[in-house]
Amino acid sequence: MTTSALGQTIAVDLNGLVFSHPVLAASGCLSTGRDVPSVVDVHRLAGVVTRSITVAPSRGSVVPRAAETASGLLSHVGLQNPGVDEFLAKDLPRLVRAKVPVIASIAGTRLDEYVRLTTALDRRPGIVALEVYVSTSDEEFAGEPFHASPERLNEIVGAVARMSRLPVFVKLPPMLPELVETARVCIRAGASGLTLIDAVPGLAVDADRLQSRLAAPIGGLSGPAIKPIALAAVYQVAHVMPRVPIMGVGGVSTAADAVEFLLAGAWAVQVGTAMLVNPSAPVEIAQGIASYLKEKGISSPADLRGRLRVRGEPAGDAAS
Amino acid sequence: MTTSALGQTIAVDLNGLVFSHPVLAASGCLSTGRDVPSVVDVHRLAGVVTRSITVAPSRGSVVPRAAETASGLLSHVGLQNPGVDEFLAKDLPRLVRAKVPVIASIAGTRLDEYVRLTTALDRRPGIVALEVYVSTSDEEFAGEPFHASPERLNEIVGAVARMSRLPVFVKLPPMLPELVETARVCIRAGASGLTLIDAVPGLAVDADRLQSRLAAPIGGLSGPAIKPIALAAVYQVAHVMPRVPIMGVGGVSTAADAVEFLLAGAWAVQVGTAMLVNPSAPVEIAQGIASYLKEKGISSPADLRGRLRVRGEPAGDAAS
Amino acid sequence: MKRARAEVLNARRFGVYHSITVVAPEVAQRARPGQFVSIGMPQGRSFIFRRQFSIHEASRRGGWAGTLEFVFDRHGPGTSWLAGVRVHEFLDVIGPLGTAFAYPAKLNACLLVSEGHASAPMYFLAQELRARGKRVDMIVGAETHEHVFKPIEGKRLSQTFSIVTADGSLGERGSVLDALPGMLETTGAEVVYAAAPRPTLRAIAEMCLEREIPSQIAIEDEMPCGTGLCYTCAIPVIRKDGGGYDNLRACAEGPVFNPARILWDRWIGDAPGSAPTPPEGYAKVRTWPG
Amino acid sequence: MKRARAEVLNARRFGVYHSITVVAPEVAQRARPGQFVSIGMPQGRSFIFRRQFSIHEASRRGGWAGTLEFVFDRHGPGTSWLAGVRVHEFLDVIGPLGTAFAYPAKLNACLLVSEGHASAPMYFLAQELRARGKRVDMIVGAETHEHVFKPIEGKRLSQTFSIVTADGSLGERGSVLDALPGMLETTGAEVVYAAAPRPTLRAIAEMCLEREIPSQIAIEDEMPCGTGLCYTCAIPVIRKDGGGYDNLRACAEGPVFNPARILWDRWIGDAPGSAPTPPEGYAKVRTWPG
Ligand SMILES: Cc1cc2nc3c(=O)[nH]c(=O)nc-3n(C[C@H](O)[C@H](O)[C@H](O)COP(=O)(O)OP(=O)(O)OC[C@H]3O[C@@H](n4cnc5c(N)ncnc54)[C@H](O)[C@@H]3O)c2cc1C
Ligand SMILES: Cc1cc2nc3c(=O)[nH]c(=O)nc-3n(C[C@H](O)[C@H](O)[C@H](O)COP(=O)(O)OP(=O)(O)OC[C@H]3O[C@@H](n4cnc5c(N)ncnc54)[C@H](O)[C@@H]3O)c2cc1C
Ligand SMILES: Cc1cc2nc3c(=O)[nH]c(=O)nc-3n(C[C@H](O)[C@H](O)[C@H](O)COP(=O)(O)O)c2cc1C
Ligand SMILES: Cc1cc2nc3c(=O)[nH]c(=O)nc-3n(C[C@H](O)[C@H](O)[C@H](O)COP(=O)(O)O)c2cc1C
Ligand code: FES
Ligand code: FES
């Protein structure tokens, strides 16, 4: 996207990974590159994170896969995707043709799958980074999600980082209370950055029919409802690792939302649910960030980082 | 509340702890018993969970303490409360006079504080149960919240349970991925039940003023936004511990919401944020549950438990 | 697929239904029966999904050229909000979306079966079929006479117009499923188009399969985006080569499907177990459009 | 404190302000100047907090008996929604809430200082003071002439009525702080009442403290509930015995406070560091009401 029209450069540099502006499409909300509807101006996005790609094609989960909640979307698509081979053959070329930087999100259930995915994707033109999805259940380790075990996380992220010449981002849920510790494990294992946050586990119930609204039945909560949760995750990690690039994601719908993430410590943002509601949201947000910076006389998005002033003093003053 | 008018008894029995209906006021949304506004029909509540009480009086945190988010309230009151002695002298008698069962929420920063609180509150007429707040930071253990360490949780909950003749509920945040494991620790340590969930850590940012909206700056997110998260927490724990009473809390605003929690596995619900918006919410919700049961021909709230049908099959069918 | 900030030209009611006509030439020009529009909800609401509505009429000619109409009844917050939208306000419209009903090349007698608001696209379809010289018969079902969708227009558009209401307050008492066998017989239907809630659709599809009459159904599953982005509106559809199935997006590869290719048992029903297993007939049905 | 489903009797505009009058006899009867009402927001919105508005007028007698009026300008979603509320609709009203301005027992000359929409309660207060035979003078500040709150009524209610606008489009150019010293002098004010944004309130309070003129301020901090339940609207107020302070609820123990008892430095300002430290005068001020 040309932002020179706004007289403001809003390019961002995530330790070498440069985007023309700070707004990417989040994983899962712009498929894998096929069938992108014409109402989305793909070439004006800073980048596209693909729906998480698995080794084998996956049909995803049984319907219903989505339910509306208060200011949120609960969904469980179950990583429906064509598999890495077909992605490379059919999807990637379309994204390359649209001249949009691609971040390939990879998901496995075993270490060797992450390795295979990394090998397959690493040197493909058009792919500028990998995003490691670690919320899948670990088939080699009691079915717990990978992020639940520091050892497994270290192993998976370490293998991907070692095999890849691309920047590697790890996508984490807003896990409590170990988020910062888990983030540290990822960075020590070799990750270049983090994507915060994955959708938050949630359940929706149809009281009238006495049934869950999703077949899964637990899905991921996304959209405006989770923005404060995502902001807290970004803030907490950025606070202790100011030099680690973070892509903030969760409820970004407007330029103000994006600025909030940048102030909280994100280096760029990803837009998911908002794009489903307003397909041109990412482009409008990028334009809005440029206007905001201009109005505030701030020279670049990076200058927002760490600029968040905390109101008042630390909480909890004891009685005297 | 008399529900005989509705021709339906909606009393609930939490393994011996009996409430006239399943809707309580959540901790922190009806103070400690003083200054309850006349628009709240205290005596028609199934019970009141007090704002968390500490040994010493606490002034709580610096303002601003609250911000509105999408379908949510972000707040950090910092446990402002009069301290246990004044609570017993001034607040409890008022609640007793209102003839409402009291669940005393207790919060400490050291083991001995939990012990003191338990001793002080345990045999006081009017108090029917204790709710242990474990999101405070552990002064004896690096300042991490108590729920972060299974050992400390075991110690604290064990001590409270041993010293108390009352049912003891432990209130947990929707911690990921260890929620079920943490719940197990509490029950093994002697807790009679669980309260799920505490508000979810969140941050709100004022982009225009480049500052956090709370002084804390991280607060707890509550209200409709978090309902799916709370439902998932209840469902996951209830699924593996069907005989452990759970009080569901998080975004309950309507009778349908309450029914959703009961279907997900809660034995009762607590209402917080919704009461701030609609002071008669708990009473209306209780009446709505009665109507719902009547309409569906279900004889009691307990019969909703475990009755949730999961739509379709388990998620994630592999491609063939 | 175009997006428009479309002015509301007309907002009126008939029976329990609300009708909105918007000025959206780029959408109207391309619209075909079975396709739908996606309407963005206003800001500041707790309900965020776009809402999808079948195109009831798209005027490409005359004084109304460039306008399109959709019709709805109040289900929940979205349609309640829409019911309050007034002339000269603007709507965020994306369309036309999805696949359209295919017109039969050789076959002639078309039976259109629909229930409640799902009848909305059928009138547009009837017009287009008639313009192609086809015979059109219709069955419209509804809960009560107030839910019967435009009976007068239906009569005008079709050879025979059969009304069925659950309470018998208009036409026959019963459901469209009661009326279907007889109408298939009396109208000599060669092709069936159906739009209705899922259980009814399945039953219609099976009646047609048994009789080897090709049919097309329009699906109204929940669609958060409507534009093909989210992949949550999946329908298990048997591959053309018969080897396995794919989860296709109802909003992009649908909403019109050949029911013979839908793997109904994998596509969760509202009362699982209650629907009959698909008859043997499945394989025998010729490819649509016949 | 009563809750009412209150019918809107009148909804009109003056300048940038919107005014709503509701029928709420139980609330109106009890209302005193400085108190406020809490209005519930409609369902289905993403903004859920109740919104608080000062009582601008409460009619206990005459044809309008049992009604009360509040006035607002559009800030955000809540007031935008309220601006669209029409006559005969119903609002969820709780009130009267909070503490009222105290009337001076012996002192006479009252100066009322306010800015923008915070002027709303001052007209009600002026009436009540006049009914008690007090001298009333007013300073009303605003950004532009369009934001000046009811200048004609102000003139009618007060001995001298001083208008100050930031852009000089009406009255003097400047802020109420520029006008205050002069007015204190010329009116011989013995008592000051103020309602304005926090930084202005602090400055007014300090000017009064310096001159040892007792004052009362009305606070408009964000209040999620307004009814005293949530404890998020805390204000650090020095105890009567001078021993420490308590975090009192602005909605219940306020919104009217004696500024001499507020611990301004603990109560976060909008531009911390920019406000001067409280003058020595603090301790000298006599207890209100003087
Ligand atoms: C392709 C398509 C075309 C449509 N065309 C029309 C039309 O022409 N006229 C019309 O009135 N409606 C139509 N619908 C349905 C309409 O889009 C939904 O009912 C919409 O969600 C209503 O929004 P709401 O906020 O009023 O209700 P919601 O809050 O979305 O729903 C209210 C209740 O209805 C249930 N519900 C919602 N949508 C569906 C559904 N599709 N199937 C079953 N239950 C549902 C919800 O679970 C909820 O209980 C169409 C849907 C699709 C996908
Ligand atoms: C006791 C009391 C009496 C009040 N009386 C009146 C009145 O008579 N007339 C009137 O117009 N308003 C009055 N207010 C203010 C009004 O209640 C708030 O501005 C309200 O939040 C507006 O709702 P909104 O959704 O339109 O804006 P919001 O979304 O709530 O706010 C929009 C913007 O204004 C800021 N904001 C909101 N409230 C305040 C505040 N109190 N102080 C500083 N910044 C704020 C928000 O941070 C946000 O940036 C009163 C407030 C209180 C507490
Ligand atoms: C329909 C849908 C599908 C998603 N699929 C994926 C996925 O395949 N991989 C992934 O890492 N995240 C996935 N996500 C999560 C988003 O990338 C994002 O982390 C989350 O939705 C929060 O951002 P949002 O509020 O902007 O949507 C998906 C989200 C949605 C709504
Ligand atoms: C203003 C406020 C104060 C609260 N104070 C406490 C508290 O002292 N102790 C506690 O355990 N939970 C406290 N909570 C959390 C609530 O009890 C509840 O767990 C949470 O708000 C989710 O429920 P809700 O969505 O119904 O509000 C507080 C919540 C709010 C909004
Ligand atoms: S509704 Fe989003 S892909 Fe169909
Ligand atoms: S606003 Fe809730 S206590 Fe004052």
PDB file of C-alpha atoms in Angstrom, chain A residues 57-62 64 69-71 74 76 145 147-148 175-178 200-208 210-218 221 224-225 228-229 231-232 235-236 256 259-260 263-264 292 296 298 304 307-320, chain B residues 57-62 64 69-71 74 76 145 147-148 173 175-178 200-203 205-208 210-218 221 224-225 228-229 231-232 235-236 256 259-260 263-264 292 296 298 304 307-320:
ATOM      1  CA  PRO A  57      -4.922 -31.973   3.628  1.00  0.00           C
ATOM      2  CA  SER A  58      -7.518 -31.545   6.347  1.00  0.00           C
ATOM      3  CA  ARG A  59     -11.257 -31.179   6.014  1.00  0.00           C
ATOM      4  CA  GLY A  60     -11.498 -29.481   9.350  1.00  0.00           C
ATOM      5  CA  SER A  61     -14.216 -29.969  11.885  1.00  0.00           C
ATOM      6  CA  VAL A  62     -17.848 -30.868  11.709  1.00  0.00           C
ATOM      7  CA  PRO A  64     -21.606 -25.967  13.206  1.00  0.00           C
ATOM      8  CA  THR A  69     -21.229 -14.175  21.158  1.00  0.00           C
ATOM      9  CA  ALA A  70     -21.297 -10.735  22.785  1.00  0.00           C
ATOM     10  CA  SER A  71     -18.905  -8.673  20.651  1.00  0.00           C
ATOM     11  CA  LEU A  74     -16.589 -18.329  18.643  1.00  0.00           C
ATOM     12  CA  HIS A  76     -13.633 -23.989  15.403  1.00  0.00           C
ATOM     13  CA  PRO A 145      -1.379 -28.727  23.350  1.00  0.00           C
ATOM     14  CA  HIS A 147       2.248 -24.763  24.387  1.00  0.00           C
ATOM     15  CA  ALA A 148       1.424 -26.587  27.618  1.00  0.00           C
ATOM     16  CA  MET A 175      -1.991 -18.426  28.774  1.00  0.00           C
ATOM     17  CA  LEU A 176      -2.123 -17.707  32.386  1.00  0.00           C
ATOM     18  CA  PRO A 177      -0.004 -17.227  34.445  1.00  0.00           C
ATOM     19  CA  GLU A 178       2.932 -18.582  32.467  1.00  0.00           C
ATOM     20  CA  VAL A 200      -9.263 -17.770  23.537  1.00  0.00           C
ATOM     21  CA  PRO A 201     -10.924 -21.117  24.340  1.00  0.00           C
ATOM     22  CA  GLY A 202     -14.641 -20.645  24.812  1.00  0.00           C
ATOM     23  CA  LEU A 203     -17.959 -22.434  24.770  1.00  0.00           C
ATOM     24  CA  ALA A 204     -21.331 -21.280  23.514  1.00  0.00           C
ATOM     25  CA  VAL A 205     -24.532 -22.974  24.590  1.00  0.00           C
ATOM     26  CA  ASP A 206     -28.009 -22.905  23.080  1.00  0.00           C
ATOM     27  CA  ALA A 207     -30.210 -22.887  26.175  1.00  0.00           C
ATOM     28  CA  ASP A 208     -33.344 -23.379  24.155  1.00  0.00           C
ATOM     29  CA  LEU A 210     -29.986 -27.729  25.423  1.00  0.00           C
ATOM     30  CA  GLN A 211     -27.017 -28.175  23.161  1.00  0.00           C
ATOM     31  CA  SER A 212     -23.636 -26.695  22.400  1.00  0.00           C
ATOM     32  CA  ARG A 213     -23.648 -24.228  19.559  1.00  0.00           C
ATOM     33  CA  LEU A 214     -20.438 -25.634  18.080  1.00  0.00           C
ATOM     34  CA  ALA A 215     -19.879 -29.268  17.307  1.00  0.00           C
ATOM     35  CA  ALA A 216     -16.334 -29.030  18.648  1.00  0.00           C
ATOM     36  CA  PRO A 217     -17.878 -28.007  21.246  1.00  0.00           C
ATOM     37  CA  ILE A 218     -15.108 -25.701  22.511  1.00  0.00           C
ATOM     38  CA  LEU A 221     -13.146 -16.731  20.924  1.00  0.00           C
ATOM     39  CA  PRO A 224     -13.659  -7.095  19.972  1.00  0.00           C
ATOM     40  CA  ALA A 225     -14.562  -9.034  23.126  1.00  0.00           C
ATOM     41  CA  PRO A 228      -8.319  -6.285  26.373  1.00  0.00           C
ATOM     42  CA  ILE A 229      -7.007  -9.816  26.880  1.00  0.00           C
ATOM     43  CA  LEU A 231      -3.547  -6.128  24.832  1.00  0.00           C
ATOM     44  CA  ALA A 232      -2.603  -7.403  28.272  1.00  0.00           C
ATOM     45  CA  TYR A 235       1.936  -5.559  27.146  1.00  0.00           C
ATOM     46  CA  GLN A 236       3.184  -8.127  29.601  1.00  0.00           C
ATOM     47  CA  ALA A 256      -7.516   3.197  17.245  1.00  0.00           C
ATOM     48  CA  VAL A 259      -2.627   2.075  17.838  1.00  0.00           C
ATOM     49  CA  GLU A 260      -3.550   0.619  21.213  1.00  0.00           C
ATOM     50  CA  LEU A 263       1.357   1.484  22.301  1.00  0.00           C
ATOM     51  CA  ALA A 264       1.139  -1.705  24.342  1.00  0.00           C
ATOM     52  CA  TYR A 292      -3.180   9.238  13.644  1.00  0.00           C
ATOM     53  CA  LYS A 296       0.022  13.416  16.799  1.00  0.00           C
ATOM     54  CA  ILE A 298       4.762  11.005  15.593  1.00  0.00           C
ATOM     55  CA  LEU A 304       4.497   4.325  19.511  1.00  0.00           C
ATOM     56  CA  ARG A 307       5.257   5.160  24.685  1.00  0.00           C
ATOM     57  CA  LEU A 308       2.283   4.032  26.743  1.00  0.00           C
ATOM     58  CA  ARG A 309       2.036   6.099  29.870  1.00  0.00           C
ATOM     59  CA  VAL A 310       0.560   4.233  32.806  1.00  0.00           C
ATOM     60  CA  ARG A 311      -2.008   6.390  34.540  1.00  0.00           C
ATOM     61  CA  GLY A 312      -1.314   7.132  38.162  1.00  0.00           C
ATOM     62  CA  GLU A 313       0.769   4.949  40.382  1.00  0.00           C
ATOM     63  CA  PRO A 314       1.034   1.205  40.781  1.00  0.00           C
ATOM     64  CA  ALA A 315      -2.182  -0.308  42.074  1.00  0.00           C
ATOM     65  CA  GLY A 316      -3.019  -1.406  45.567  1.00  0.00           C
ATOM     66  CA  ASP A 317      -1.785   1.190  48.023  1.00  0.00           C
ATOM     67  CA  ALA A 318      -2.014  -0.244  51.495  1.00  0.00           C
ATOM     68  CA  ALA A 319      -4.056   1.492  54.145  1.00  0.00           C
ATOM     69  CA  SER A 320      -2.230   3.541  56.699  1.00  0.00           C
TER      70      SER A 320
ATOM     71  CA  PRO B  57      -8.372  -2.749  55.865  1.00  0.00           C
ATOM     72  CA  SER B  58      -7.372  -1.871  52.299  1.00  0.00           C
ATOM     73  CA  ARG B  59      -8.036   1.295  50.376  1.00  0.00           C
ATOM     74  CA  GLY B  60      -7.674  -0.503  47.106  1.00  0.00           C
ATOM     75  CA  SER B  61      -6.018   0.854  44.014  1.00  0.00           C
ATOM     76  CA  VAL B  62      -5.510   4.294  42.581  1.00  0.00           C
ATOM     77  CA  PRO B  64      -9.016   5.197  37.347  1.00  0.00           C
ATOM     78  CA  THR B  69     -14.605  -2.370  26.705  1.00  0.00           C
ATOM     79  CA  ALA B  70     -16.610  -4.135  24.008  1.00  0.00           C
ATOM     80  CA  SER B  71     -19.400  -5.864  25.937  1.00  0.00           C
ATOM     81  CA  LEU B  74     -12.269  -3.842  32.835  1.00  0.00           C
ATOM     82  CA  HIS B  76      -9.123  -3.099  39.199  1.00  0.00           C
ATOM     83  CA  PRO B 145      -0.304 -15.341  42.116  1.00  0.00           C
ATOM     84  CA  HIS B 147      -2.916 -20.129  41.601  1.00  0.00           C
ATOM     85  CA  ALA B 148       0.316 -20.251  39.606  1.00  0.00           C
ATOM     86  CA  PRO B 173      -9.199 -17.688  36.741  1.00  0.00           C
ATOM     87  CA  MET B 175      -6.074 -20.510  33.399  1.00  0.00           C
ATOM     88  CA  LEU B 176      -4.740 -22.229  30.435  1.00  0.00           C
ATOM     89  CA  PRO B 177      -3.928 -25.035  29.858  1.00  0.00           C
ATOM     90  CA  GLU B 178      -3.731 -26.200  33.464  1.00  0.00           C
ATOM     91  CA  VAL B 200      -9.766 -12.311  32.986  1.00  0.00           C
ATOM     92  CA  PRO B 201      -6.597 -10.189  32.977  1.00  0.00           C
ATOM     93  CA  GLY B 202      -6.902  -7.425  30.433  1.00  0.00           C
ATOM     94  CA  LEU B 203      -5.561  -4.031  29.441  1.00  0.00           C
ATOM     95  CA  VAL B 205      -5.513   1.757  26.265  1.00  0.00           C
ATOM     96  CA  ASP B 206      -6.535   5.303  25.456  1.00  0.00           C
ATOM     97  CA  ALA B 207      -4.982   5.813  22.028  1.00  0.00           C
ATOM     98  CA  ASP B 208      -5.789   9.482  22.008  1.00  0.00           C
ATOM     99  CA  LEU B 210      -1.304   7.509  24.790  1.00  0.00           C
ATOM    100  CA  GLN B 211      -2.019   6.133  28.227  1.00  0.00           C
ATOM    101  CA  SER B 212      -3.513   3.153  29.951  1.00  0.00           C
ATOM    102  CA  ARG B 213      -7.126   3.603  30.926  1.00  0.00           C
ATOM    103  CA  LEU B 214      -6.606   2.006  34.320  1.00  0.00           C
ATOM    104  CA  ALA B 215      -3.942   3.043  36.750  1.00  0.00           C
ATOM    105  CA  ALA B 216      -3.238  -0.602  37.592  1.00  0.00           C
ATOM    106  CA  PRO B 217      -2.774  -0.763  34.441  1.00  0.00           C
ATOM    107  CA  ILE B 218      -3.905  -4.384  34.027  1.00  0.00           C
ATOM    108  CA  LEU B 221     -12.224  -8.251  32.340  1.00  0.00           C
ATOM    109  CA  PRO B 224     -20.856 -10.518  28.573  1.00  0.00           C
ATOM    110  CA  ALA B 225     -17.565 -10.499  26.653  1.00  0.00           C
ATOM    111  CA  PRO B 228     -17.860 -18.055  26.484  1.00  0.00           C
ATOM    112  CA  ILE B 229     -14.555 -18.243  28.353  1.00  0.00           C
ATOM    113  CA  LEU B 231     -18.603 -21.456  30.100  1.00  0.00           C
ATOM    114  CA  ALA B 232     -15.629 -23.321  28.672  1.00  0.00           C
ATOM    115  CA  TYR B 235     -17.603 -27.250  31.114  1.00  0.00           C
ATOM    116  CA  GLN B 236     -14.047 -28.534  31.142  1.00  0.00           C
ATOM    117  CA  ALA B 256     -30.706 -17.827  29.390  1.00  0.00           C
ATOM    118  CA  VAL B 259     -29.226 -21.831  32.076  1.00  0.00           C
ATOM    119  CA  GLU B 260     -26.218 -22.062  29.774  1.00  0.00           C
ATOM    120  CA  LEU B 263     -26.141 -26.946  31.260  1.00  0.00           C
ATOM    121  CA  ALA B 264     -22.374 -26.612  31.041  1.00  0.00           C
ATOM    122  CA  TYR B 292     -37.528 -21.868  31.700  1.00  0.00           C
ATOM    123  CA  LYS B 296     -39.199 -27.283  29.328  1.00  0.00           C
ATOM    124  CA  ILE B 298     -37.607 -29.969  33.790  1.00  0.00           C
ATOM    125  CA  LEU B 304     -29.908 -29.291  33.732  1.00  0.00           C
ATOM    126  CA  ARG B 307     -27.771 -32.441  30.050  1.00  0.00           C
ATOM    127  CA  LEU B 308     -25.853 -30.460  27.439  1.00  0.00           C
ATOM    128  CA  ARG B 309     -25.909 -32.288  24.149  1.00  0.00           C
ATOM    129  CA  VAL B 310     -22.822 -31.715  22.068  1.00  0.00           C
ATOM    130  CA  ARG B 311     -23.820 -30.999  18.506  1.00  0.00           C
ATOM    131  CA  GLY B 312     -22.449 -33.400  15.937  1.00  0.00           C
ATOM    132  CA  GLU B 313     -19.317 -35.416  16.408  1.00  0.00           C
ATOM    133  CA  PRO B 314     -15.941 -34.592  17.885  1.00  0.00           C
ATOM    134  CA  ALA B 315     -14.121 -31.968  15.891  1.00  0.00           C
ATOM    135  CA  GLY B 316     -11.323 -32.396  13.406  1.00  0.00           C
ATOM    136  CA  ASP B 317     -12.114 -35.348  11.184  1.00  0.00           C
ATOM    137  CA  ALA B 318      -9.028 -36.228   9.148  1.00  0.00           C
ATOM    138  CA  ALA B 319      -9.193 -36.210   5.383  1.00  0.00           C
ATOM    139  CA  SER B 320      -9.492 -39.559   3.680  1.00  0.00           C
TER     140      SER B 320
END
